[in-house]
PDB file of N, CA, C and O in Angstrom:
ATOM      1  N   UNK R  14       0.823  -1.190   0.000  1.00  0.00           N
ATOM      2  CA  UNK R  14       0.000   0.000   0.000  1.00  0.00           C
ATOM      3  C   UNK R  14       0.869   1.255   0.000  1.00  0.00           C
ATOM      4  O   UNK R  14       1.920   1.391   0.625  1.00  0.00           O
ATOM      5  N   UNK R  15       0.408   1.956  -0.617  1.00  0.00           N
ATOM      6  CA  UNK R  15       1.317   3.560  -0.991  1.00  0.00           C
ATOM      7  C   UNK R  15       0.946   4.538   0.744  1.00  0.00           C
ATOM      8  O   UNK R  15      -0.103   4.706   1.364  1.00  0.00           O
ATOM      9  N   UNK R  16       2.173   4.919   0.970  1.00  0.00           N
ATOM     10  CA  UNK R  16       2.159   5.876   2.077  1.00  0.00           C
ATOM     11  C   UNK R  16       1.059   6.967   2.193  1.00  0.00           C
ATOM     12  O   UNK R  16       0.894   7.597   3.238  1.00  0.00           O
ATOM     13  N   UNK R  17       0.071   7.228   0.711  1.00  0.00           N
ATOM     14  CA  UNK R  17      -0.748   8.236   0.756  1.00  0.00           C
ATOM     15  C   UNK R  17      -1.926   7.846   0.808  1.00  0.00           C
ATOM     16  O   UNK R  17      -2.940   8.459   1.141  1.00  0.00           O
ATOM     17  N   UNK R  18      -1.738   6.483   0.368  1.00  0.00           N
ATOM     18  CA  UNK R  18      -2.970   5.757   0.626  1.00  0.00           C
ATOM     19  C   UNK R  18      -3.655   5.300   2.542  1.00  0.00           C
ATOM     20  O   UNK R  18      -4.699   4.848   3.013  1.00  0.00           O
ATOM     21  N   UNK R  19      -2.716   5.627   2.915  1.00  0.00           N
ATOM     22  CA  UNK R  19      -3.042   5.097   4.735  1.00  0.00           C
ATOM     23  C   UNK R  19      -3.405   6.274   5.342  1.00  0.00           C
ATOM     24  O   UNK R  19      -2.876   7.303   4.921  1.00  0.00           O
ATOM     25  N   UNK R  20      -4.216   6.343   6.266  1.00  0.00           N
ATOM     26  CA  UNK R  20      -4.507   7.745   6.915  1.00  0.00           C
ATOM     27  C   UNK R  20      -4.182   7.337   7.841  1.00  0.00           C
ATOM     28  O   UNK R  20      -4.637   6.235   8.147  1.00  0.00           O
ATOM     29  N   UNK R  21      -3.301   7.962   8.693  1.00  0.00           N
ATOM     30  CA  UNK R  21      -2.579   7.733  10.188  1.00  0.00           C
ATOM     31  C   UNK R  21      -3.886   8.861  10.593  1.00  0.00           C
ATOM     32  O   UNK R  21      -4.567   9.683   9.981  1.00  0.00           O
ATOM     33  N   UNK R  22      -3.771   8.361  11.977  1.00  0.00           N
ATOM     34  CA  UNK R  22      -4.543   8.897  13.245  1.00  0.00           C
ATOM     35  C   UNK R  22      -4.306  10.612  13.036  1.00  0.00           C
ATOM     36  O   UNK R  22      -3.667  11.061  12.085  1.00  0.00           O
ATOM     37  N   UNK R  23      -4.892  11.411  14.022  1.00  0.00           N
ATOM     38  CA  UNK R  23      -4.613  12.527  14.121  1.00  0.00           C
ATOM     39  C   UNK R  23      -3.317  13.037  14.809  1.00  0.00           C
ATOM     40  O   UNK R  23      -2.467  13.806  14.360  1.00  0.00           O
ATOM     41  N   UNK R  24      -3.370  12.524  15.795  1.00  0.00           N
ATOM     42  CA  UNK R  24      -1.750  12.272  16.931  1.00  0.00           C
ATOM     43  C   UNK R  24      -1.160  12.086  16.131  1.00  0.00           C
ATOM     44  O   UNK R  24      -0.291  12.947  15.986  1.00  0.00           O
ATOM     45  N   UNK R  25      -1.151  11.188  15.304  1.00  0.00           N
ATOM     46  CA  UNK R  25       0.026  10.766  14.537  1.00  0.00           C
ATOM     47  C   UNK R  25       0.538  11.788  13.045  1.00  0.00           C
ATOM     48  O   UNK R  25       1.622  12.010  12.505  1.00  0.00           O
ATOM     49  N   UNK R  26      -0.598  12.127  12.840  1.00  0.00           N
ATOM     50  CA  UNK R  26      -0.125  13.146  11.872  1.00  0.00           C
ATOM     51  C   UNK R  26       0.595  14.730  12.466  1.00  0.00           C
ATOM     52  O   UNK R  26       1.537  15.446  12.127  1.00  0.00           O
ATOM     53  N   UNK R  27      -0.288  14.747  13.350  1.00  0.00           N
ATOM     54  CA  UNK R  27       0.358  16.054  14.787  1.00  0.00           C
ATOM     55  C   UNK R  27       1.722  15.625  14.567  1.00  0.00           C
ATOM     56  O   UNK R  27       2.380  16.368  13.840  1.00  0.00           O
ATOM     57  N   UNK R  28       2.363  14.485  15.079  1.00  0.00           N
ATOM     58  CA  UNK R  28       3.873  14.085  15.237  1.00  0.00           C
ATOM     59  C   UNK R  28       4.815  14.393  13.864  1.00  0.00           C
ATOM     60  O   UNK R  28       5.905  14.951  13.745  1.00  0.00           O
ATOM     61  N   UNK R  29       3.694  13.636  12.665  1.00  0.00           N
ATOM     62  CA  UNK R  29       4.476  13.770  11.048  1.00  0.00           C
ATOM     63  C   UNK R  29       4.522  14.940  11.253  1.00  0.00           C
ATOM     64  O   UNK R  29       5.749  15.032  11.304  1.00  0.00           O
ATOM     65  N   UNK R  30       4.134  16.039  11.432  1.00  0.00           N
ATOM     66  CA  UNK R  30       3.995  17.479  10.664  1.00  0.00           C
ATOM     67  C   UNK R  30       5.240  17.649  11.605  1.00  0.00           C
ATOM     68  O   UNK R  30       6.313  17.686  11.003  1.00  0.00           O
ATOM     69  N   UNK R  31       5.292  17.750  12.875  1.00  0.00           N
ATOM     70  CA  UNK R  31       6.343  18.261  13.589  1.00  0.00           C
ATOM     71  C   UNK R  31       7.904  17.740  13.163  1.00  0.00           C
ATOM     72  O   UNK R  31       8.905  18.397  12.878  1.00  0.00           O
ATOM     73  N   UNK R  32       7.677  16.284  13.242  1.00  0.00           N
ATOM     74  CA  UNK R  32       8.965  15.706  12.572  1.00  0.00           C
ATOM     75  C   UNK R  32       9.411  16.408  11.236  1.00  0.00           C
ATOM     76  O   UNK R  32      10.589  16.744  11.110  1.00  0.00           O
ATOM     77  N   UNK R  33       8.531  16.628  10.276  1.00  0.00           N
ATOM     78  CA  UNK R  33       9.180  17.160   9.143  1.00  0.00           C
ATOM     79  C   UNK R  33       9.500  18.718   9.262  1.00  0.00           C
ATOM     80  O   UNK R  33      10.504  19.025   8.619  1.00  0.00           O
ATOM     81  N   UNK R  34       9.052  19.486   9.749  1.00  0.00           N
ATOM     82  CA  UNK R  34       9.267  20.721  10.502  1.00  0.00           C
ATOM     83  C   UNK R  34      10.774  21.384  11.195  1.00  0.00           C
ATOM     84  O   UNK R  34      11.323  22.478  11.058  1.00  0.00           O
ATOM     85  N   UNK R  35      11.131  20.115  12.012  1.00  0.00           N
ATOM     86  CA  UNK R  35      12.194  19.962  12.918  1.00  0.00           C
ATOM     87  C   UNK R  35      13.113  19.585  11.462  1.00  0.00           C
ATOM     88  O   UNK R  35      13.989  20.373  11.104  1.00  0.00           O
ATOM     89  N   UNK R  36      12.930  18.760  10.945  1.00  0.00           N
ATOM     90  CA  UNK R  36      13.966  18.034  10.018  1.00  0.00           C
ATOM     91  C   UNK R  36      14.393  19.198   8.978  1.00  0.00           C
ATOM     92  O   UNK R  36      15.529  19.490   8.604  1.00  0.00           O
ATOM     93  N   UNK R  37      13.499  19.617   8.719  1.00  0.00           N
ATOM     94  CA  UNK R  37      13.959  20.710   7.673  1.00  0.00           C
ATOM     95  C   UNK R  37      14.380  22.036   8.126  1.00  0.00           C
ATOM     96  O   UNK R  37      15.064  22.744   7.387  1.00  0.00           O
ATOM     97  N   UNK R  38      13.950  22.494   9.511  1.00  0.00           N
ATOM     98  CA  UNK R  38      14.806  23.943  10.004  1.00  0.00           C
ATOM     99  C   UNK R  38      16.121  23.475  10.919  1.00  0.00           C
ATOM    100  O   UNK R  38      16.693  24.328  11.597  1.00  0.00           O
ATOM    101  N   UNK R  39      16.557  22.166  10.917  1.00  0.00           N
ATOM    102  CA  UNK R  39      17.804  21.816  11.785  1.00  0.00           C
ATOM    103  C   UNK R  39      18.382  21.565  10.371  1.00  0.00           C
ATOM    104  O   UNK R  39      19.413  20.905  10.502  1.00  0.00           O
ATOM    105  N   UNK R  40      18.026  21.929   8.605  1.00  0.00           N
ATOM    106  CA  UNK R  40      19.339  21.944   7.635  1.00  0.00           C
ATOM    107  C   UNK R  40      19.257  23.537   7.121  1.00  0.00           C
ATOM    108  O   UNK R  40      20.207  24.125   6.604  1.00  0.00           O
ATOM    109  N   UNK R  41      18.075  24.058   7.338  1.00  0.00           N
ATOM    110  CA  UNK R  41      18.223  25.418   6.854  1.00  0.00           C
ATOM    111  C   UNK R  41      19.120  26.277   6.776  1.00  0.00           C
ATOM    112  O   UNK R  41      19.690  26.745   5.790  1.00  0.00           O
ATOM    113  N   UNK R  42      19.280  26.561   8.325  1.00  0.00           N
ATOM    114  CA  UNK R  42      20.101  27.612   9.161  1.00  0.00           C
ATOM    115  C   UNK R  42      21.387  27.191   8.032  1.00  0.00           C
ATOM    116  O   UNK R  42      21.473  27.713   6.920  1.00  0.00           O
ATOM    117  N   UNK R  43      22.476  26.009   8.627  1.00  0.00           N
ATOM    118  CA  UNK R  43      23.834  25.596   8.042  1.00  0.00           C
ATOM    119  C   UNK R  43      23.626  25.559   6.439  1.00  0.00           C
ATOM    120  O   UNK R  43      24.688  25.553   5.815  1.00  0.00           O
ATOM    121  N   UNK R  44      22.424  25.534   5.649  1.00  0.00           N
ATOM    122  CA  UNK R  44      22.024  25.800   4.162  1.00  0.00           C
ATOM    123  C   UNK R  44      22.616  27.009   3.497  1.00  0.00           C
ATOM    124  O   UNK R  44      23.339  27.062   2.502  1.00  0.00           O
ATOM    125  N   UNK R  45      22.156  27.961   4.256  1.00  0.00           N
ATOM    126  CA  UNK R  45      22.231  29.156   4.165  1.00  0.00           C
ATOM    127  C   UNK R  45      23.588  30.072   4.282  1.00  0.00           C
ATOM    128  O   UNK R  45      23.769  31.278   4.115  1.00  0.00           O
ATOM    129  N   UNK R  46      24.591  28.844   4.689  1.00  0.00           N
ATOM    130  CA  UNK R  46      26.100  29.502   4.849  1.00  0.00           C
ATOM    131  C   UNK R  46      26.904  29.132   3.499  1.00  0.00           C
ATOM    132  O   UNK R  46      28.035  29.548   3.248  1.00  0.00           O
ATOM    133  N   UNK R  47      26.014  28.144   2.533  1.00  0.00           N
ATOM    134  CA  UNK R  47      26.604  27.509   1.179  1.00  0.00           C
ATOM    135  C   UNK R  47      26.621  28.445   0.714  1.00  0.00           C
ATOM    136  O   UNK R  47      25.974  29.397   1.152  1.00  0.00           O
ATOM    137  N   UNK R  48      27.598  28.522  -0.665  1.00  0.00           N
ATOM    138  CA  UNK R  48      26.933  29.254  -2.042  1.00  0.00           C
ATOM    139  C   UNK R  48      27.270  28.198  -2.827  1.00  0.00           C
ATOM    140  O   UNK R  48      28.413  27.743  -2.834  1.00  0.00           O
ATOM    141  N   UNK R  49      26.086  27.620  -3.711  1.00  0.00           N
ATOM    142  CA  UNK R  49      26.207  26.508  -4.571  1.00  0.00           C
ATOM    143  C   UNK R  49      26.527  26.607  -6.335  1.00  0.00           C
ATOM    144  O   UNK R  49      26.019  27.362  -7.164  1.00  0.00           O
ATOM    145  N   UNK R  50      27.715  25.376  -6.531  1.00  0.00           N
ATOM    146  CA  UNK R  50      27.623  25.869  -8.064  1.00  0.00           C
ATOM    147  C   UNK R  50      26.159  25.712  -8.998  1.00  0.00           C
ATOM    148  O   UNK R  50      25.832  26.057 -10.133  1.00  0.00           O
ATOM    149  N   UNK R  51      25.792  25.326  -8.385  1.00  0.00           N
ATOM    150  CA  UNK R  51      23.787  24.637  -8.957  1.00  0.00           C
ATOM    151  C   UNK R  51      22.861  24.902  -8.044  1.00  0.00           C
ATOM    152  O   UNK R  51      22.268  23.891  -7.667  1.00  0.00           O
ATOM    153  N   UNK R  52      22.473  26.043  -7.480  1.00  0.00           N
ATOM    154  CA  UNK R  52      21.243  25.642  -6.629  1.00  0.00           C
ATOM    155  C   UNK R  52      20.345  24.770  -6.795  1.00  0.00           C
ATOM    156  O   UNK R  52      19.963  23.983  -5.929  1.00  0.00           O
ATOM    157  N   UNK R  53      19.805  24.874  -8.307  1.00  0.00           N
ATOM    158  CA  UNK R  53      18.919  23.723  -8.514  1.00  0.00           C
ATOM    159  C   UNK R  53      19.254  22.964  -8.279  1.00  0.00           C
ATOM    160  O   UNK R  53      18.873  22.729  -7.133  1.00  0.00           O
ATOM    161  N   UNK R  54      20.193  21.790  -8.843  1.00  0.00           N
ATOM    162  CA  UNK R  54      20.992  20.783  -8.298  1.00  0.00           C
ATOM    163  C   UNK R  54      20.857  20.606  -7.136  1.00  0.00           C
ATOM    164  O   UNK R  54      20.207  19.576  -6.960  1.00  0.00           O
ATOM    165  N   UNK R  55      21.112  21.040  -6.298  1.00  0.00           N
ATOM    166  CA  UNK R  55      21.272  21.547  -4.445  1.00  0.00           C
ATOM    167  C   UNK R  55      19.784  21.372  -4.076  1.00  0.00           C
ATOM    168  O   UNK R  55      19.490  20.575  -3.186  1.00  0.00           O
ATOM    169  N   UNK R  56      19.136  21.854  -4.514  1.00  0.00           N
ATOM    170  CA  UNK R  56      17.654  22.014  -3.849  1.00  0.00           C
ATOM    171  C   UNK R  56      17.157  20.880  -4.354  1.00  0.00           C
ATOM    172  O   UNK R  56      16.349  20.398  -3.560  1.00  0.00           O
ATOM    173  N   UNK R  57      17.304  20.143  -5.477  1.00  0.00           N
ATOM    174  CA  UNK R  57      16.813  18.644  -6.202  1.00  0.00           C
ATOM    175  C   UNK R  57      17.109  17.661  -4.738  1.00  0.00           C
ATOM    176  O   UNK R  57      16.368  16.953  -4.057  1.00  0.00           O
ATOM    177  N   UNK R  58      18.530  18.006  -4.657  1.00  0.00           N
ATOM    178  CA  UNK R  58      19.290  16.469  -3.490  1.00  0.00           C
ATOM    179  C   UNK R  58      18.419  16.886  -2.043  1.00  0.00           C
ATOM    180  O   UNK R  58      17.623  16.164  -1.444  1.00  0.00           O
ATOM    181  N   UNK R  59      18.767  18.039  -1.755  1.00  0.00           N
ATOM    182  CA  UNK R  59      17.806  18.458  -0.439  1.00  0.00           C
ATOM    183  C   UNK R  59      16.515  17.846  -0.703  1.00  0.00           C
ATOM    184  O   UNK R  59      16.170  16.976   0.096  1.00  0.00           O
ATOM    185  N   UNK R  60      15.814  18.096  -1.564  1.00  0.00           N
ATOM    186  CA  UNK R  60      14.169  17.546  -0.929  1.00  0.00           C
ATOM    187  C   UNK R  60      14.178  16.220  -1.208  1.00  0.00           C
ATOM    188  O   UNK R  60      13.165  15.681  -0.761  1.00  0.00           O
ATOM    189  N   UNK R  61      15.222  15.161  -2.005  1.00  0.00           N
ATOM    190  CA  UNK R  61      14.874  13.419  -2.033  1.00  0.00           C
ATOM    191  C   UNK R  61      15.191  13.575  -0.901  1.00  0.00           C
ATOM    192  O   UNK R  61      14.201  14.036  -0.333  1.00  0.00           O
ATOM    193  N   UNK R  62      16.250  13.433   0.006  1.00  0.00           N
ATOM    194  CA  UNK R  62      16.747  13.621   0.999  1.00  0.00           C
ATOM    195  C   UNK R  62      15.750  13.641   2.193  1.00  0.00           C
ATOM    196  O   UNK R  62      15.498  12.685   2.925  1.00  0.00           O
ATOM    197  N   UNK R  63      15.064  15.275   2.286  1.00  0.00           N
ATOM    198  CA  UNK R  63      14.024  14.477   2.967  1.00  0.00           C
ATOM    199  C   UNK R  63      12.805  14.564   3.039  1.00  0.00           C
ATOM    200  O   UNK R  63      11.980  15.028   3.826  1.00  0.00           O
ATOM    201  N   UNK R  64      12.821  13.709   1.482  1.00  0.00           N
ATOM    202  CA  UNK R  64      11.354  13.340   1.175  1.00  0.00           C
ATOM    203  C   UNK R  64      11.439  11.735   1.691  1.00  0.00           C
ATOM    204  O   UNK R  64      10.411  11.198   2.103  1.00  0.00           O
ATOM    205  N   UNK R  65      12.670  11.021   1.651  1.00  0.00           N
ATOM    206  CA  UNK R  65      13.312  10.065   1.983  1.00  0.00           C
ATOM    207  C   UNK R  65      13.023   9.984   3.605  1.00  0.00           C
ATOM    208  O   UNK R  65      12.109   9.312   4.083  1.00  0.00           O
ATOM    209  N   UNK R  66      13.693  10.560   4.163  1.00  0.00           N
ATOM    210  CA  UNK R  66      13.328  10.932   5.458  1.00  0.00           C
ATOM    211  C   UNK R  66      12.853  10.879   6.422  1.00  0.00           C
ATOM    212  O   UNK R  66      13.124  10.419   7.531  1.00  0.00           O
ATOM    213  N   UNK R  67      11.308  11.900   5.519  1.00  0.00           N
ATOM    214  CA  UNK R  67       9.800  11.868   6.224  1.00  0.00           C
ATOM    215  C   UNK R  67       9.348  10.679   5.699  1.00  0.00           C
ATOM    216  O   UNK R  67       8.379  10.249   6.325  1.00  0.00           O
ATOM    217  N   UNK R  68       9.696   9.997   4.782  1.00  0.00           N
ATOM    218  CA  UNK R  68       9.100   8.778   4.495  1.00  0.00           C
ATOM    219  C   UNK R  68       9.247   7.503   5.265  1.00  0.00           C
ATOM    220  O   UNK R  68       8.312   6.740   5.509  1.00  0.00           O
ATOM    221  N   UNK R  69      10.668   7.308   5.681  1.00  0.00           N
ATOM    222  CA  UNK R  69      11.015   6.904   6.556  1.00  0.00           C
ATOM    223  C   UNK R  69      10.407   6.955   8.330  1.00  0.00           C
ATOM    224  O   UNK R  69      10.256   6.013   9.108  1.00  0.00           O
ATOM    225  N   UNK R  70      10.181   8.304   8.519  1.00  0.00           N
ATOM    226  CA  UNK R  70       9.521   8.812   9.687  1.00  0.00           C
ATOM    227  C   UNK R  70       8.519   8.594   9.889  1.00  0.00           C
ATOM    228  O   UNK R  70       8.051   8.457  11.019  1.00  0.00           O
ATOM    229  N   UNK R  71       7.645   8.458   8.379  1.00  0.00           N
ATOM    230  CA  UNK R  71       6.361   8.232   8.501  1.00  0.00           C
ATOM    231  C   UNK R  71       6.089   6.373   8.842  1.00  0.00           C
ATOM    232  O   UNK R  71       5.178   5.927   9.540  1.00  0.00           O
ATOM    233  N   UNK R  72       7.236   5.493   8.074  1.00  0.00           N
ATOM    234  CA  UNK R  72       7.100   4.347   8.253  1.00  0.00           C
ATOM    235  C   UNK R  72       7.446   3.888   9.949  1.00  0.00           C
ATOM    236  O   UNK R  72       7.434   2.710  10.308  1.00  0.00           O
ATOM    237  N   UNK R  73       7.733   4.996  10.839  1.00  0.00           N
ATOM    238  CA  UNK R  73       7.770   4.226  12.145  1.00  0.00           C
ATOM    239  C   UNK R  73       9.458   4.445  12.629  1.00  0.00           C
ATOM    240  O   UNK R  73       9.995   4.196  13.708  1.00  0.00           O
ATOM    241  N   UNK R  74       9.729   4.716  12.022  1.00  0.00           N
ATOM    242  CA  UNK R  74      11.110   4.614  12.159  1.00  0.00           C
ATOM    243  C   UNK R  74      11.870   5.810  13.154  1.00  0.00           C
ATOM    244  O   UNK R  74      11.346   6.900  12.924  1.00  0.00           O
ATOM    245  N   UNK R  75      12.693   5.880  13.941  1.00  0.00           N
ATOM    246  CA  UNK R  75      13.108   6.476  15.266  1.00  0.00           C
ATOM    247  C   UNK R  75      13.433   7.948  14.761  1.00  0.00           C
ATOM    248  O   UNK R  75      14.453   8.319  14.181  1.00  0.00           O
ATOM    249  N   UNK R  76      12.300   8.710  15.130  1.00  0.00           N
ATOM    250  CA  UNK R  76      12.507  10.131  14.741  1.00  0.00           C
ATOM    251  C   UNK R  76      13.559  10.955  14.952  1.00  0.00           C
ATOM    252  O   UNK R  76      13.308  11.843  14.138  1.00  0.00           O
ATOM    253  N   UNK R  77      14.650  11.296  15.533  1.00  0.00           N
ATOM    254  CA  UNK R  77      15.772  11.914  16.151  1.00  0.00           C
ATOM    255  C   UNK R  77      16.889  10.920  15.654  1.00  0.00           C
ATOM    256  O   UNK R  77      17.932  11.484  15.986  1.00  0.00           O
ATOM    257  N   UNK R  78      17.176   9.890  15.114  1.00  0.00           N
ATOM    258  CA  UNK R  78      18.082   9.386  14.684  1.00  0.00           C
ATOM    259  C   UNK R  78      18.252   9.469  12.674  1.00  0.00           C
ATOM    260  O   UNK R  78      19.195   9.336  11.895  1.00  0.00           O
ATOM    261  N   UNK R  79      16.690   9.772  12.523  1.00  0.00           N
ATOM    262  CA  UNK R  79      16.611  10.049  10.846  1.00  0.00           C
ATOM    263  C   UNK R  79      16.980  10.971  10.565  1.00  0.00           C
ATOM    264  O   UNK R  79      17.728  11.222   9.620  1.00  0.00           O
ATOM    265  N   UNK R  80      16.282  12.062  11.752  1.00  0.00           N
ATOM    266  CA  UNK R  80      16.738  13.275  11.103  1.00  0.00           C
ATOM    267  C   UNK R  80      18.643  13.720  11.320  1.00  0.00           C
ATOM    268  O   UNK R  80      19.272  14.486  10.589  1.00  0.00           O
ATOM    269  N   UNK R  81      19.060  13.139  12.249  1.00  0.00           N
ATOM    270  CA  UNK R  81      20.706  13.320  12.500  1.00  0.00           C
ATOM    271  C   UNK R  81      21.019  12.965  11.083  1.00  0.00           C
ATOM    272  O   UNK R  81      21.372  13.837  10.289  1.00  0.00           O
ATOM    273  N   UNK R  82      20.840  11.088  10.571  1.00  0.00           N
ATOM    274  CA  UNK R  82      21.397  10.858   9.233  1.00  0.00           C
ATOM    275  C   UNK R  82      20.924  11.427   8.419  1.00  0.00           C
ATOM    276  O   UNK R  82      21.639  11.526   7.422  1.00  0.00           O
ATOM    277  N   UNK R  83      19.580  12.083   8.336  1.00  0.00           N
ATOM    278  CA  UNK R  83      19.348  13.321   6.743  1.00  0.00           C
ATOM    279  C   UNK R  83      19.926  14.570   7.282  1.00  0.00           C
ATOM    280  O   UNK R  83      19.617  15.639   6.755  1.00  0.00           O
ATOM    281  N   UNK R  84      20.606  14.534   8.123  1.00  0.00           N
ATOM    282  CA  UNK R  84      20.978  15.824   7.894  1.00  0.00           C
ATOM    283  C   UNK R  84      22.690  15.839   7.801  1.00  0.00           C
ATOM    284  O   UNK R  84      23.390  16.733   7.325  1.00  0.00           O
ATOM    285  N   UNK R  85      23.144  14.485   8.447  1.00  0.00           N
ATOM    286  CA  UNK R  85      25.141  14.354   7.687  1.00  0.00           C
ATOM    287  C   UNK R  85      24.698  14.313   6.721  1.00  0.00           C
ATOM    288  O   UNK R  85      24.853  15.415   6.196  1.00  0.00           O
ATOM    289  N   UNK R  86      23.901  13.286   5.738  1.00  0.00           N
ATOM    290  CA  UNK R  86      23.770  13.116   4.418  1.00  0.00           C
ATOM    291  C   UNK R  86      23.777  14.487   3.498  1.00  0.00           C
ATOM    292  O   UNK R  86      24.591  14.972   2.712  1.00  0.00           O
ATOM    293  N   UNK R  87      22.564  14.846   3.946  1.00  0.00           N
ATOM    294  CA  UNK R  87      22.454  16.111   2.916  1.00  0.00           C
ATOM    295  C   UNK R  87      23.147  17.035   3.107  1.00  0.00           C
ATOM    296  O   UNK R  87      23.129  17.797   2.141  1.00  0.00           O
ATOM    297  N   UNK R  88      24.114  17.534   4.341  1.00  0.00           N
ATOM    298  CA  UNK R  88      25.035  18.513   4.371  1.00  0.00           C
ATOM    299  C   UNK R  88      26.485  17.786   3.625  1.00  0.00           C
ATOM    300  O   UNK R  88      27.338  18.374   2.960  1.00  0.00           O
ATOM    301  N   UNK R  89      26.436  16.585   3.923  1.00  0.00           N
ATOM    302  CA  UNK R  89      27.536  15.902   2.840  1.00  0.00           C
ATOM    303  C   UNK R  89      27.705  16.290   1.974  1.00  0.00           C
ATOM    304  O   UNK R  89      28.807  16.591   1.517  1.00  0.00           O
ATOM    305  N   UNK R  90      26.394  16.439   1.341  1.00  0.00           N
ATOM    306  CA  UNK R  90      25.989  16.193  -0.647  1.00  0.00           C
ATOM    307  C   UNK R  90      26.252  17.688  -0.456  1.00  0.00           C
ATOM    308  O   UNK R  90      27.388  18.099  -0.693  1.00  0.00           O
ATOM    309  N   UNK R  91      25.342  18.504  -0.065  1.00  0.00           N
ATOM    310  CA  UNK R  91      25.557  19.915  -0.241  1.00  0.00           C
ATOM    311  C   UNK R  91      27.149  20.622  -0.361  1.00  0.00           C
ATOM    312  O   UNK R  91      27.777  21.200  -1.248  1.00  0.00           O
ATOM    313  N   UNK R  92      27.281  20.417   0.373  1.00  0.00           N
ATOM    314  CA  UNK R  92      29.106  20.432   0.443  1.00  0.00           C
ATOM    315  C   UNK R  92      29.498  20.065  -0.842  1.00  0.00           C
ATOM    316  O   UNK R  92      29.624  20.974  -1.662  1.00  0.00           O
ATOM    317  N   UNK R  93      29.753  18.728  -1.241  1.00  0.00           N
ATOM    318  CA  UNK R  93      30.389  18.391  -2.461  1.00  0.00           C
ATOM    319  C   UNK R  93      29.902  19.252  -3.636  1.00  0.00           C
ATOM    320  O   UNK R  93      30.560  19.486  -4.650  1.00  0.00           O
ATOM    321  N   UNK R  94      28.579  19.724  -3.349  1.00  0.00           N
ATOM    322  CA  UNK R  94      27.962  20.967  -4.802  1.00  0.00           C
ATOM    323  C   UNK R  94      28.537  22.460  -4.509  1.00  0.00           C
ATOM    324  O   UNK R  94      28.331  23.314  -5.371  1.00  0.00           O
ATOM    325  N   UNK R  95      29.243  22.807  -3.341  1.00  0.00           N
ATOM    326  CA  UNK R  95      29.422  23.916  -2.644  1.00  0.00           C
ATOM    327  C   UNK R  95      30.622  24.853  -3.659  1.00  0.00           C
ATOM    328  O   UNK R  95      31.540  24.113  -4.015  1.00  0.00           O
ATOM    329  N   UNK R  96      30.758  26.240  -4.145  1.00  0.00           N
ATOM    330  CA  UNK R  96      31.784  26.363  -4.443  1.00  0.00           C
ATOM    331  C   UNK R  96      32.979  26.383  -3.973  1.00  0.00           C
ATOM    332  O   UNK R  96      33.935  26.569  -4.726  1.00  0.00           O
TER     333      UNK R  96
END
Protein backbone atom coordinates (compact mmCIF):
# COMPACT_ATOMS: atom_id res chain seq x y z
CA UNK A 1 0.00 0.00 0.00
CA UNK A 2 1.32 3.56 -0.99
CA UNK A 3 2.16 5.88 2.08
CA UNK A 4 -0.75 8.24 0.76
CA UNK A 5 -2.97 5.76 0.63
CA UNK A 6 -3.04 5.10 4.74
CA UNK A 7 -4.51 7.75 6.91
CA UNK A 8 -2.58 7.73 10.19
CA UNK A 9 -4.54 8.90 13.24
CA UNK A 10 -4.61 12.53 14.12
CA UNK A 11 -1.75 12.27 16.93
CA UNK A 12 0.03 10.77 14.54
CA UNK A 13 -0.12 13.15 11.87
CA UNK A 14 0.36 16.05 14.79
CA UNK A 15 3.87 14.08 15.24
CA UNK A 16 4.48 13.77 11.05
CA UNK A 17 3.99 17.48 10.66
CA UNK A 18 6.34 18.26 13.59
CA UNK A 19 8.97 15.71 12.57
CA UNK A 20 9.18 17.16 9.14
CA UNK A 21 9.27 20.72 10.50
CA UNK A 22 12.19 19.96 12.92
CA UNK A 23 13.97 18.03 10.02
CA UNK A 24 13.96 20.71 7.67
CA UNK A 25 14.81 23.94 10.00
CA UNK A 26 17.80 21.82 11.79
CA UNK A 27 19.34 21.94 7.63
CA UNK A 28 18.22 25.42 6.85
CA UNK A 29 20.10 27.61 9.16
CA UNK A 30 23.83 25.60 8.04
CA UNK A 31 22.02 25.80 4.16
CA UNK A 32 22.23 29.16 4.17
CA UNK A 33 26.10 29.50 4.85
CA UNK A 34 26.60 27.51 1.18
CA UNK A 35 26.93 29.25 -2.04
CA UNK A 36 26.21 26.51 -4.57
CA UNK A 37 27.62 25.87 -8.06
CA UNK A 38 23.79 24.64 -8.96
CA UNK A 39 21.24 25.64 -6.63
CA UNK A 40 18.92 23.72 -8.51
CA UNK A 41 20.99 20.78 -8.30
CA UNK A 42 21.27 21.55 -4.45
CA UNK A 43 17.65 22.01 -3.85
CA UNK A 44 16.81 18.64 -6.20
CA UNK A 45 19.29 16.47 -3.49
CA UNK A 46 17.81 18.46 -0.44
CA UNK A 47 14.17 17.55 -0.93
CA UNK A 48 14.87 13.42 -2.03
CA UNK A 49 16.75 13.62 1.00
CA UNK A 50 14.02 14.48 2.97
CA UNK A 51 11.35 13.34 1.18
CA UNK A 52 13.31 10.06 1.98
CA UNK A 53 13.33 10.93 5.46
CA UNK A 54 9.80 11.87 6.22
CA UNK A 55 9.10 8.78 4.49
CA UNK A 56 11.02 6.90 6.56
CA UNK A 57 9.52 8.81 9.69
CA UNK A 58 6.36 8.23 8.50
CA UNK A 59 7.10 4.35 8.25
CA UNK A 60 7.77 4.23 12.15
CA UNK A 61 11.11 4.61 12.16
CA UNK A 62 13.11 6.48 15.27
CA UNK A 63 12.51 10.13 14.74
CA UNK A 64 15.77 11.91 16.15
CA UNK A 65 18.08 9.39 14.68
CA UNK A 66 16.61 10.05 10.85
CA UNK A 67 16.74 13.28 11.10
CA UNK A 68 20.71 13.32 12.50
CA UNK A 69 21.40 10.86 9.23
CA UNK A 70 19.35 13.32 6.74
CA UNK A 71 20.98 15.82 7.89
CA UNK A 72 25.14 14.35 7.69
CA UNK A 73 23.77 13.12 4.42
CA UNK A 74 22.45 16.11 2.92
CA UNK A 75 25.03 18.51 4.37
CA UNK A 76 27.54 15.90 2.84
CA UNK A 77 25.99 16.19 -0.65
CA UNK A 78 25.56 19.92 -0.24
CA UNK A 79 29.11 20.43 0.44
CA UNK A 80 30.39 18.39 -2.46
CA UNK A 81 27.96 20.97 -4.80
CA UNK A 82 29.42 23.92 -2.64
CA UNK A 83 31.78 26.36 -4.44
Amino acid sequence: KSLNAISPSEYRREEISLAHKKLIWTIIEPLRQIQFLSFDAAAAFLQNTIDTASSRIDSGYEVELEIQFAVKYAMAGLRALAL
